[in-house]
Coordinates of C-alpha atoms in Angstrom, one line a residue:
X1 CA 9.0 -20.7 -33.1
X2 CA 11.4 -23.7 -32.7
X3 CA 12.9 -24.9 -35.7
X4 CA 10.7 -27.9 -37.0
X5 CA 7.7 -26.6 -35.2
X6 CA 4.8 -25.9 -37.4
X7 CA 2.1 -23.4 -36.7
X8 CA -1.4 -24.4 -34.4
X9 CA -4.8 -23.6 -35.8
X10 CA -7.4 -21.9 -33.4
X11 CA -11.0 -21.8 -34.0
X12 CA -13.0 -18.8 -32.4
X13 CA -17.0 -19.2 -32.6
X14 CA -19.5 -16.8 -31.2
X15 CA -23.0 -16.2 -32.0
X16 CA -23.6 -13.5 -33.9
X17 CA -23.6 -10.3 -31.6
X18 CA -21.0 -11.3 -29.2
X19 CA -17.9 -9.0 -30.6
X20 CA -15.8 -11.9 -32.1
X21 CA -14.8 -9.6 -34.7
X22 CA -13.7 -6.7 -32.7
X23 CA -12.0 -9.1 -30.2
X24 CA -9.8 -10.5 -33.6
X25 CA -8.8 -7.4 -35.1
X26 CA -7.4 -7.1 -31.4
X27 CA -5.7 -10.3 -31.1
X28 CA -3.7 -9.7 -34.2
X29 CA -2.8 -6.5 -32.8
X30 CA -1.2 -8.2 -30.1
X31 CA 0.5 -11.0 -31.6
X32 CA 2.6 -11.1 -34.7
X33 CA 3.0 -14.5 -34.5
X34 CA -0.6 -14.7 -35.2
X35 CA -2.4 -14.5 -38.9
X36 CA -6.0 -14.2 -39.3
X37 CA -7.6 -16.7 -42.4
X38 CA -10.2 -14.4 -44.0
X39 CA -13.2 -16.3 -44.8
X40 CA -15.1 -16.6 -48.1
X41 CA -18.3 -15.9 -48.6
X42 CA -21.3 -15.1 -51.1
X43 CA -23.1 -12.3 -49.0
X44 CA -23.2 -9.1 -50.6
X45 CA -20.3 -6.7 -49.1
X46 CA -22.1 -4.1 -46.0
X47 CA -21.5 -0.6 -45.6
X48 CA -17.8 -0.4 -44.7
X49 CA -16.4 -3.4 -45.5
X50 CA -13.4 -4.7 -48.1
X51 CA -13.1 -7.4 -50.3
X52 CA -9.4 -9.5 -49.1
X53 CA -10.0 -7.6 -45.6
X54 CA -13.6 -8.1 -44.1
X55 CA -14.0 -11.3 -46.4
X56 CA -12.9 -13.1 -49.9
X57 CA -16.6 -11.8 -51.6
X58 CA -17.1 -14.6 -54.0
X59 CA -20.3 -15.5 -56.8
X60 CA -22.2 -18.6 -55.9
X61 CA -20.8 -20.6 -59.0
X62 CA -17.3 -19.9 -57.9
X63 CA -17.9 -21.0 -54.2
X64 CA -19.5 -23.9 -55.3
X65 CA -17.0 -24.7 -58.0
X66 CA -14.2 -24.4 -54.9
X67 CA -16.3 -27.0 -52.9
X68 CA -16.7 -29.6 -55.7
X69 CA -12.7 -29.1 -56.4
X70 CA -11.7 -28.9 -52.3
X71 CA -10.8 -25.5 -52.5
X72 CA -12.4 -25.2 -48.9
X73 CA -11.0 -26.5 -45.4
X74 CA -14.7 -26.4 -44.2
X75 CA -17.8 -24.5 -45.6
X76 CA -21.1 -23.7 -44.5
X77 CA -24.8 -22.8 -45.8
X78 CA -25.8 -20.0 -43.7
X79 CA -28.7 -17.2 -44.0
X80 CA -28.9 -17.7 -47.2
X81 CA -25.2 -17.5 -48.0
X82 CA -22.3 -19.9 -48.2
X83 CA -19.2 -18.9 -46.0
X84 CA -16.2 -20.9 -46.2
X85 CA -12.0 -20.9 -45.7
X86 CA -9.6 -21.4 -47.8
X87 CA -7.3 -24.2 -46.7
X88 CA -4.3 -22.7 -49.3
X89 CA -3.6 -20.2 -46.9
X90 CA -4.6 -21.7 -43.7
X91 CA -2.0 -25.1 -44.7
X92 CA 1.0 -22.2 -46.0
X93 CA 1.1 -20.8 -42.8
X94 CA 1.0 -23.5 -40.7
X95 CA 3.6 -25.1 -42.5
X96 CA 5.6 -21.9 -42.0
X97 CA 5.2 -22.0 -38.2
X98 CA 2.5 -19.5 -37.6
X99 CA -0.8 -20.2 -35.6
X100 CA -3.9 -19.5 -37.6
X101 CA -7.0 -18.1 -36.2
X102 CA -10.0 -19.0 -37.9
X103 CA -13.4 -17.1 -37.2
X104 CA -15.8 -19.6 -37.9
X105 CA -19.7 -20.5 -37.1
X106 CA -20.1 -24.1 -35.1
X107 CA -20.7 -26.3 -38.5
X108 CA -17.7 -24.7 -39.4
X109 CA -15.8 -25.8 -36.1
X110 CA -16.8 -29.3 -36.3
X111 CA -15.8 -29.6 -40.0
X112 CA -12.3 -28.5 -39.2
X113 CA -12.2 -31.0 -36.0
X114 CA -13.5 -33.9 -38.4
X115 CA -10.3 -33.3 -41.6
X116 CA -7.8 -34.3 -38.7
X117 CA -6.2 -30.9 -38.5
X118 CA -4.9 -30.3 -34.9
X119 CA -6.9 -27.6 -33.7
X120 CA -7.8 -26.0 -30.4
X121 CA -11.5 -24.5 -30.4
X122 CA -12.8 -21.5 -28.3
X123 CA -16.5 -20.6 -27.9
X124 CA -17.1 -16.6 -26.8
X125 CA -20.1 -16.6 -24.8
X126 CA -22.4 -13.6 -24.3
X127 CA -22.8 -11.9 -20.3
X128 CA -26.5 -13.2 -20.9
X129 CA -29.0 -13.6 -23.6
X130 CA -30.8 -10.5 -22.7
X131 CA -27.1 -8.5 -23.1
X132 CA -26.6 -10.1 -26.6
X133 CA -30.2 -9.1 -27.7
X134 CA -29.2 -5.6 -26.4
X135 CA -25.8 -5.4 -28.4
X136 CA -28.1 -6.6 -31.7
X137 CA -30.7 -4.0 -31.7
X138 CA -28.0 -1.4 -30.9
X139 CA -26.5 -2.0 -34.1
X140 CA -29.2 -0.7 -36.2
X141 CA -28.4 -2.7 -39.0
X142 CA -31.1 -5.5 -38.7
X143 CA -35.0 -6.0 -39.4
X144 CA -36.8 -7.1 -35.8
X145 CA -37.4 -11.0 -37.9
X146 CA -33.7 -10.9 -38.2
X147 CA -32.9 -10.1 -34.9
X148 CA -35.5 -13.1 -33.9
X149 CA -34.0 -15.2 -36.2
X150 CA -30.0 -14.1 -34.9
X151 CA -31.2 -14.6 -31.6
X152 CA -32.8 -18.2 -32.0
X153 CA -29.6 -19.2 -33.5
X154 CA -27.5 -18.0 -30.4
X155 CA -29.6 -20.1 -28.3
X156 CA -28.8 -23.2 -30.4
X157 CA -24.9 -22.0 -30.6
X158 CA -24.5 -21.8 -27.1
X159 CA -25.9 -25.2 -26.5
X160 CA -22.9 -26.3 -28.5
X161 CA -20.8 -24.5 -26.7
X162 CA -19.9 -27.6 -24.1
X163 CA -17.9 -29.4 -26.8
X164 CA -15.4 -26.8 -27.4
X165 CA -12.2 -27.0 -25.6
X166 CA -12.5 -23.5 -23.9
X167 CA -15.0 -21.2 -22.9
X168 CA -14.5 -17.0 -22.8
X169 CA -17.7 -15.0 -21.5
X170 CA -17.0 -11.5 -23.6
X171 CA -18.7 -9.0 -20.8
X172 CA -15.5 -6.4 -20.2
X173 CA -13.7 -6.7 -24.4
X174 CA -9.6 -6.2 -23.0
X175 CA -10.5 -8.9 -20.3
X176 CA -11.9 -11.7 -22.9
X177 CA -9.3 -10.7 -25.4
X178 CA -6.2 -11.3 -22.8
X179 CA -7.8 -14.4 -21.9
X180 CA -8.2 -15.6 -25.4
X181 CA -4.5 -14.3 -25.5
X182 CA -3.1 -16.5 -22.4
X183 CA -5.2 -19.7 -24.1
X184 CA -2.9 -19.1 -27.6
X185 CA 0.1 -18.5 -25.5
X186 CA -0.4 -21.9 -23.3
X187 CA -0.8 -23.7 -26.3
X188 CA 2.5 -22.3 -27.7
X189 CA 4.4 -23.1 -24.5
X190 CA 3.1 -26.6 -24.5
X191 CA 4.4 -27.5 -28.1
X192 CA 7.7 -25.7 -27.4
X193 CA 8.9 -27.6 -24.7
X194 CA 7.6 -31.1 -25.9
X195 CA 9.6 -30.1 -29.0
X196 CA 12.9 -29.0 -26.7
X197 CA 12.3 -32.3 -24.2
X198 CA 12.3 -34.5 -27.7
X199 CA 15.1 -33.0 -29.1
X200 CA 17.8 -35.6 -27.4
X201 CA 16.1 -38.4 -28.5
X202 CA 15.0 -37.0 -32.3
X203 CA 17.3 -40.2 -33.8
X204 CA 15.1 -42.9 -31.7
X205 CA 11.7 -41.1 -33.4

């Protein structure tokens, strides 16, 4: 990263179902350059999964203390639960020059493009409906009115979907994660050379 050039933020939504997970724990793999906020929430941990790692597992009062005092870059009610990010960590490393991936819900997106923050968004779409519905009941982890209720909800993310800068259909995983990859390395090579081309004239700025 340039000297002087701050980090990017990138905002990854996906109904549930699609693999958005999977396909982040990939990305970071990748790219050092890249740091993964972990998101807040109130849900009650699932088999398997660590507080600081999977999610910041918070009580309700302390969420909604961090809302009323602006702990959170953007938050959401969802399910039942709140979800949220922390903006300390997402501001720190942006200020530090790293891009920041964010692995947020649509309300969350829309928050983050309404505080003014410079931030490219990508929607990862589902093969079909019929596919997603497919990967859900494979999991074995949900009640059939939960899978309704997931799969109602996809139908209302994915009409949002239009408004999002980019759009990556997760069929084959290693082919939506290297185009999810080429998008984050377009945007770096972008801000790098408008930073280079602007150097000469830095004192007229």
């Amino acid at each position: 990263m340039p000297e002087g050039v701050s980090g990017h933020l990138f905002v990854l939504s996906a109904p549930s179902g699609v693999g958005k997970s999977t396909m982040v724990r990939a990305l970071l793999a990748r790219d050092s350059r890249l740091r993964f906020s972990v998101s807040c929430t109130t849900r009650a941990p699932r088999p398997g999964e660590t507080d600081g790692v999977d999610y910041h597992f918070l009580t309700r009062d302390t969420f909604e203390e961090g809302i009323r005092g602006g702990r959170f870059l953007e938050w959401a009610h969802v399910y039942g639960h709140y979800y949220g990010t922390d903006r300390r960590h997402v501001e720190a490393w942006l200020a530090d020059g790293f891009d920041v991936l964010l692995e947020i819900d649509v309300q969350g997106a829309r928050k983050v493009r309404a505080s003014g923050l410079a931030a490219t968004t990508i929607f990862i779409l589902p093969p079909t409906l019929s596919a997603l519905e497919e990967r859900l009941r494979r999991r074995r982890t949900e009640t059939e009115d939960v899978i309704r209720r997931r799969l109602d909800a996809a139908e209302a993310e994915i009409r949002e979907a239009p408004w999002y800068d980019y759009l990556v259909v997760n069929d084959v995983l290693e082919e939506a994660v290297t185009d999810v990859s080429a998008i984050i390395r377009a945007c770096r090579c972008e801000r790098t050379r408008a930073h280079r081309a602007l150097t000469p004239f830095l004192p007229l700025l």
